[in-house]
Coordinates of C-alpha atoms in Angstrom, one line a residue:
X1146 CA 40.8 1.7 76.0
X1147 CA 39.1 -1.8 76.7
X1148 CA 35.7 -3.0 75.3
X1149 CA 33.6 -5.8 76.2
X1150 CA 31.5 -6.7 73.3
X1151 CA 28.7 -9.4 74.7
X1152 CA 29.1 -11.4 71.1
X1153 CA 25.0 -12.5 71.2
X1154 CA 25.2 -12.3 67.4
X1155 CA 28.4 -14.2 66.4
X1156 CA 26.3 -17.1 67.9
X1157 CA 23.5 -17.4 65.7
X1158 CA 23.1 -17.4 61.7
X1159 CA 19.9 -15.3 61.5
X1160 CA 21.2 -11.8 62.9
X1161 CA 24.2 -11.5 60.0
X1162 CA 23.4 -7.2 59.6
X1163 CA 24.2 -6.4 63.2
X1164 CA 27.1 -9.4 63.0
X1165 CA 28.7 -7.5 59.8
X1166 CA 28.3 -4.3 61.6
X1167 CA 30.4 -5.5 64.9
X1168 CA 33.0 -7.3 62.3
X1169 CA 33.4 -4.6 60.4
X1170 CA 34.0 -2.1 62.8
X1171 CA 36.2 -4.5 65.5
X1172 CA 38.2 -5.4 62.6
X1173 CA 39.2 -1.8 61.5
X1174 CA 39.7 -0.9 65.6
X1175 CA 40.9 -3.4 66.7
X1176 CA 44.4 -1.9 66.6
X1177 CA 43.5 1.2 68.9
X1178 CA 41.1 -0.9 70.8
X1179 CA 41.3 -4.0 73.6
X1180 CA 38.2 -6.1 72.4
X1181 CA 37.0 -8.8 74.5
X1182 CA 34.4 -10.7 73.0
X1183 CA 31.6 -12.9 76.0
X1184 CA 30.6 -15.8 73.8
X1185 CA 28.1 -18.2 76.0
X1186 CA 28.3 -20.6 73.0
X1187 CA 30.6 -21.9 69.8
X1188 CA 30.4 -18.9 67.5
X1189 CA 28.5 -19.3 64.2
X1190 CA 29.9 -16.3 62.5
X1191 CA 34.3 -15.6 61.9
X1192 CA 35.8 -13.2 64.7
X1193 CA 38.2 -10.5 63.8
X1194 CA 41.6 -10.8 63.9
X1195 CA 43.7 -9.6 67.5
X1196 CA 40.1 -10.0 69.5
X1197 CA 40.3 -11.8 73.0
X1198 CA 37.5 -14.3 73.8
X1199 CA 36.1 -15.2 77.2
X1200 CA 32.9 -17.0 78.3
X1201 CA 29.8 -15.0 78.8
X1202 CA 29.0 -16.4 82.2
X1203 CA 26.2 -13.3 82.5
X1204 CA 23.8 -15.6 79.8
X1205 CA 24.0 -18.8 81.2
X1206 CA 20.6 -19.7 82.2
X1207 CA 20.1 -20.8 85.4
X1208 CA 16.9 -22.1 87.1
X1209 CA 15.7 -21.1 90.6
X1210 CA 16.5 -24.1 92.7
X1211 CA 19.9 -24.0 91.6
X1212 CA 20.6 -21.9 94.5
X1213 CA 24.6 -22.7 94.0
X1214 CA 24.7 -21.3 90.7
X1215 CA 23.1 -18.4 91.3
X1216 CA 24.9 -17.5 94.1
X1217 CA 28.1 -18.0 92.0
X1218 CA 26.5 -16.1 89.3
X1219 CA 26.4 -13.3 91.6
X1220 CA 30.2 -13.7 93.1
X1221 CA 30.9 -14.1 89.1
X1222 CA 29.5 -10.4 88.6
X1223 CA 31.7 -8.7 91.5
X1224 CA 34.5 -10.5 89.9
X1225 CA 34.0 -8.8 86.6
X1226 CA 33.8 -5.6 88.1
X1227 CA 37.2 -5.8 89.4
X1228 CA 38.1 -7.8 86.4
X1229 CA 37.2 -5.3 83.8
X1230 CA 36.5 -1.9 85.8
X1231 CA 37.6 0.8 83.2
X1232 CA 36.1 -1.4 79.9
X1233 CA 33.4 -0.3 78.1
X1234 CA 30.3 -2.4 77.9
X1235 CA 29.0 -2.6 74.0
X1236 CA 26.5 -5.8 73.9
X1237 CA 25.9 -6.9 69.9
X1238 CA 22.0 -6.7 70.8
X1239 CA 20.8 -5.3 74.2
X1240 CA 22.0 -7.7 76.6
X1241 CA 22.4 -6.1 80.1
X1242 CA 26.4 -4.8 81.7
X1243 CA 26.7 -7.5 84.4
X1244 CA 29.1 -5.8 86.4
X1245 CA 27.9 -2.4 88.6
X1246 CA 28.5 1.1 87.9
X1247 CA 30.0 0.0 84.2
X1248 CA 30.0 2.9 81.5
X1249 CA 28.2 1.2 78.5
X1250 CA 27.2 2.2 74.6
X1251 CA 24.3 1.1 72.9
X1252 CA 23.9 0.6 69.0
X1253 CA 20.2 0.9 67.8
X1254 CA 19.3 -0.6 65.0
X1255 CA 15.2 -0.3 64.6
X1256 CA 12.5 0.7 66.5
X1257 CA 10.5 -2.2 64.7
X1258 CA 9.6 -3.7 67.8
X1259 CA 7.7 -0.6 68.4
X1260 CA 6.3 0.6 65.4
X1261 CA 5.6 -3.6 64.1
X1262 CA 4.4 -4.9 67.6
X1263 CA 0.7 -5.9 65.9
X1264 CA 3.0 -8.3 63.9
X1265 CA 5.5 -9.6 66.2
X1266 CA 3.7 -10.6 69.2
X1267 CA 5.6 -11.8 72.4
X1268 CA 8.9 -11.2 70.8
X1269 CA 8.3 -7.7 70.2
X1270 CA 7.5 -6.9 73.8
X1271 CA 10.8 -9.1 74.8
X1272 CA 12.8 -6.8 72.6
X1273 CA 11.3 -3.5 73.2
X1274 CA 12.0 -4.0 77.3
X1275 CA 15.5 -5.0 76.8
X1276 CA 16.1 -2.3 74.5
X1277 CA 14.6 0.5 76.7
X1278 CA 16.6 -0.8 79.9
X1279 CA 19.7 -0.7 77.7
X1280 CA 19.2 2.3 76.4
X1281 CA 18.9 4.1 79.5
X1282 CA 21.5 2.2 81.2
X1283 CA 23.9 3.9 78.5
X1284 CA 26.3 6.6 78.5
X1285 CA 25.8 7.3 74.5
X1286 CA 23.7 6.1 71.6
X1287 CA 24.8 5.0 68.5
X1288 CA 22.2 4.9 65.8
X1289 CA 22.8 3.3 62.7
X1290 CA 20.4 5.9 60.8
X1291 CA 18.7 8.9 61.0
X1292 CA 15.1 7.6 60.3
X1293 CA 15.7 5.3 63.4
X1294 CA 17.5 8.4 65.4
X1295 CA 14.2 10.1 64.6
X1296 CA 12.0 7.4 65.9
X1297 CA 14.0 6.8 68.9
X1298 CA 13.1 10.8 69.7
X1299 CA 9.2 10.2 69.0
X1300 CA 9.0 7.0 71.3
X1301 CA 11.4 8.2 74.0
X1302 CA 12.3 11.8 73.8
X1303 CA 14.2 12.1 76.5
X1304 CA 17.0 9.5 75.4
X1305 CA 17.2 10.8 71.8
X1306 CA 20.0 13.9 73.2
X1307 CA 22.6 11.2 73.4
X1308 CA 22.2 9.4 70.2
X1309 CA 24.8 9.9 67.6
X1310 CA 24.3 8.7 63.8
X1311 CA 26.7 6.6 62.3
X1312 CA 26.1 4.9 59.0
X1313 CA 26.6 1.0 57.9
X1314 CA 29.5 0.5 54.9
X1315 CA 29.3 -1.7 51.6
X1316 CA 33.1 -2.9 50.8
X1317 CA 32.7 -6.2 52.1
X1318 CA 30.5 -6.9 49.0
X1319 CA 31.8 -4.6 46.1
X1320 CA 33.7 -6.6 43.6
X1321 CA 35.3 -5.4 40.3
X1322 CA 33.1 -4.3 37.6
X1323 CA 35.3 -6.6 35.0
X1324 CA 34.3 -9.7 37.3
X1325 CA 32.2 -12.0 35.6
X1326 CA 28.6 -12.3 36.4
X1327 CA 26.3 -15.4 37.0
X1328 CA 25.7 -17.0 34.0
X1329 CA 21.8 -18.0 33.4
X1330 CA 19.6 -17.7 30.8
X1331 CA 16.9 -16.3 32.6
X1332 CA 16.1 -12.9 33.7
X1333 CA 15.3 -12.7 37.2
X1334 CA 14.9 -10.3 40.4
X1335 CA 16.7 -10.6 43.5
X1336 CA 15.2 -11.0 47.1
X1337 CA 17.6 -10.9 49.9
X1338 CA 17.0 -12.0 53.8
X1339 CA 14.3 -13.0 55.9
X1340 CA 10.9 -13.0 54.8
X1341 CA 8.8 -13.2 58.0
X1342 CA 6.1 -10.3 59.2
X1343 CA 7.2 -7.2 58.1
X1344 CA 9.4 -8.3 55.8
X1345 CA 6.5 -8.2 53.8
X1346 CA 7.7 -11.1 51.6
X1347 CA 3.9 -12.4 50.4
X1348 CA 3.8 -9.0 48.3
X1349 CA 6.2 -9.8 45.8
X1350 CA 4.3 -13.0 45.2
X1351 CA 1.2 -11.3 44.8
X1352 CA 3.2 -9.4 41.8
X1353 CA 4.5 -12.1 40.3
X1354 CA 1.3 -13.8 40.2
X1355 CA -0.3 -10.7 38.3
X1356 CA -0.8 -10.8 34.4
X1357 CA 1.2 -8.0 34.0
X1358 CA 4.3 -9.3 35.6
X1359 CA 7.0 -9.1 33.1
X1360 CA 7.5 -12.0 31.3
X1361 CA 10.0 -14.8 32.2
X1362 CA 11.0 -12.9 34.8
X1363 CA 11.3 -15.1 37.9
X1364 CA 12.4 -14.8 41.7
X1365 CA 16.0 -15.9 43.5
X1366 CA 15.7 -15.7 46.7
X1367 CA 18.4 -16.0 49.2
X1368 CA 18.4 -17.0 52.7
X1369 CA 16.6 -19.6 54.8
X1370 CA 15.2 -22.4 53.0
X1371 CA 11.7 -22.2 52.1
X1372 CA 9.3 -23.6 54.8
X1373 CA 6.4 -25.7 54.2
X1374 CA 4.0 -22.5 54.9
X1375 CA 6.0 -20.8 52.5
X1376 CA 5.3 -23.4 49.7
X1377 CA 1.5 -23.5 50.8
X1378 CA 2.0 -19.8 49.6
X1379 CA 3.9 -20.1 47.0
X1380 CA 1.5 -22.9 45.3
X1381 CA -1.3 -20.5 46.4
X1382 CA -0.5 -17.8 44.0
X1383 CA 0.5 -20.3 41.3
X1384 CA 3.7 -18.9 41.1
X1385 CA 6.6 -22.1 41.9
X1386 CA 7.6 -22.6 38.7
X1387 CA 9.5 -18.7 38.8
X1388 CA 10.4 -18.9 42.8
X1389 CA 14.4 -20.5 43.4
X1390 CA 15.9 -20.5 46.6
X1391 CA 19.5 -20.6 46.5
X1392 CA 19.7 -20.7 50.7
X1393 CA 22.4 -18.7 52.6
X1394 CA 25.7 -18.2 50.6
X1395 CA 28.6 -16.3 51.1
X1396 CA 29.8 -12.6 49.7
X1397 CA 31.5 -13.4 46.8
X1398 CA 28.5 -15.5 45.3
X1399 CA 25.9 -13.3 46.6
X1400 CA 27.9 -10.5 44.7
X1401 CA 27.7 -12.1 41.7
X1402 CA 23.8 -12.7 42.0
X1403 CA 23.2 -9.3 42.4
X1404 CA 25.4 -8.7 39.1
X1405 CA 23.7 -10.9 37.3
X1406 CA 19.9 -9.9 39.0
X1407 CA 17.4 -7.6 36.5
X1408 CA 16.7 -5.6 39.9
X1409 CA 16.7 -6.2 44.0
X1410 CA 13.4 -6.2 45.0
X1411 CA 13.0 -4.8 49.2
X1412 CA 9.2 -4.9 50.2
X1413 CA 9.9 -4.3 54.0
X1414 CA 7.6 -2.1 56.0
X1415 CA 10.1 -1.1 58.5
X1416 CA 13.8 -1.3 58.5
X1417 CA 16.9 0.2 60.6
X1418 CA 19.0 0.7 57.9
X1419 CA 18.6 -2.5 54.8
X1420 CA 22.3 -2.7 54.1
X1421 CA 21.0 -4.7 51.3
X1422 CA 20.1 -1.7 49.6
X1423 CA 23.8 -0.3 49.5
X1424 CA 25.0 -4.4 48.5
X1425 CA 22.8 -4.0 45.9
X1426 CA 23.8 -0.3 44.7
X1427 CA 27.3 -1.6 45.0
X1428 CA 27.2 -3.8 42.8
X1429 CA 25.3 -2.2 39.9
X1430 CA 22.3 -4.5 40.9
X1431 CA 19.1 -1.5 40.1
X1432 CA 17.0 -1.7 44.1
X1433 CA 13.3 -1.4 44.1
X1434 CA 12.2 -0.2 47.4
X1435 CA 9.3 0.1 49.4
X1436 CA 8.7 3.9 50.1
X1437 CA 9.8 4.1 53.1
X1438 CA 11.6 7.1 54.8
X1439 CA 14.4 5.0 55.7
X1440 CA 15.2 3.6 52.1
X1441 CA 14.5 7.2 50.8
X1442 CA 17.3 8.2 53.0
X1443 CA 19.8 5.3 52.5
X1444 CA 19.4 4.9 48.7
X1445 CA 19.0 9.0 48.0
X1446 CA 17.9 8.5 43.9
X1447 CA 19.7 5.5 43.1
X1448 CA 16.4 3.6 43.3
X1449 CA 12.5 2.7 42.0
X1450 CA 10.2 3.2 44.9
X1451 CA 6.5 1.3 45.0
X1452 CA 4.0 1.6 47.9
X1453 CA 4.8 -1.6 50.2
X1454 CA 0.9 -2.5 50.6
X1455 CA 0.0 -2.3 47.0
X1456 CA 1.4 -5.3 45.1
X1457 CA 0.3 -3.4 41.3
X1458 CA 3.0 -0.4 42.1
X1459 CA 5.7 -3.1 42.5
X1460 CA 4.7 -4.8 39.3
X1461 CA 4.8 -1.3 37.7
X1462 CA 8.1 -0.2 39.2
X1463 CA 9.9 -3.7 38.1
X1464 CA 8.4 -2.8 34.6
X1465 CA 10.1 1.3 35.1
X1466 CA 12.9 -0.6 35.5
X1467 CA 13.2 -2.2 31.9
X1468 CA 13.0 1.0 30.5
X1469 CA 17.2 1.0 29.5
X1470 CA 17.7 5.2 30.0
X1471 CA 15.7 5.6 33.2
X1472 CA 17.5 2.0 34.3
X1473 CA 21.0 4.0 33.6
X1474 CA 20.0 6.7 35.6
X1475 CA 18.6 4.9 38.4
X1476 CA 22.3 3.0 38.3
X1477 CA 24.4 6.3 38.2
X1478 CA 22.3 7.6 40.8
X1479 CA 23.2 4.6 42.5
X1480 CA 26.9 4.5 42.2
X1481 CA 27.0 8.3 43.3
X1482 CA 24.8 7.9 46.5
X1483 CA 27.7 5.1 47.7
X1484 CA 30.2 8.1 48.4
X1485 CA 27.7 8.5 51.6
X1486 CA 28.8 5.2 52.9
X1487 CA 32.0 3.6 54.1
X1488 CA 33.0 1.5 56.8
X1489 CA 36.2 3.2 57.6
X1490 CA 34.1 6.0 58.2
X1491 CA 31.7 4.0 60.8
X1492 CA 34.6 2.8 62.6
X1493 CA 36.8 6.1 63.1
X1494 CA 33.3 7.5 64.5
X1495 CA 32.5 4.6 66.8
X1496 CA 36.6 4.7 68.2
X1497 CA 35.6 8.5 68.8
X1498 CA 32.2 8.0 70.6
X1499 CA 34.8 4.4 72.8
X1500 CA 36.9 7.8 73.2
X1501 CA 34.4 10.2 74.8
X1502 CA 32.5 7.8 76.9
X1503 CA 35.9 6.4 78.2
X1504 CA 37.1 10.4 79.1
X1505 CA 33.6 11.2 80.9

């Protein structure tokens, strides 16, 4: 069985969650599947062992006046149809199959472009169109959560019938409980990931600025460096002394940060899964999450929830996490919740989907 993976997320450093999904699935199924990873440039993320790499000719930018290049692309597409006639197309991010009449699978990560277009602007419309075209052309859709699958059915009822749900896993970041945590004299809450738009990072700054925020509890931020605009916002809330940016870190270091944190804060207004929720639970870090359908699905009872549009409820949630008995109860529930998720299970279900589509 042959699968063509269009490797857009292997080429950047900001779609880490999606790269993680493909890396873990491909690593576990490469003995059963012949993978060809198509790359348009040098990868920025690791490639699983046993995976072939080929040039992604179909994603090279060609201007209208480059007639020869446009003709060559047409020829390349015809050759691709002959070279990979029976392969399944599986793009990492909604790029179209360059072949004609090929079989394809789409992984659906979220419906953020459809739900949050008022915040996102032009990129939302571009992503919405690319996603819809990919969904319509696919033989099967793999959604990473039931909430996302339900949202797909509400936006595009005709596409929901071909959808399976395959949740993500957490084993990539779990470390032995006896491992030494980050040594720090300060207590801190942890924020992980991008901070723009629907991620709702500002509400955390607003909460920290509250006089009711727990004394001496700082904020550690993992992700891109703080921009000048973010620095201005941090100064606006007068919390520069409480916010530390750790930058992007490796999994081992991130696990230590989770284990050393008082809590993990995820204030997002909209998500398709939220893998940091499982990462926090896997490292005995209490999640403090937006009270949304997706976080209720993923976290189960292993989290404290708050209204993501009211910073006062975030402060209250963080203060509740100080209660020793309540904290212990939530962390125990988080440990139990993890039994529902596994990269091994996800890989087995993706392999089943490949078999179904190949036999059509």
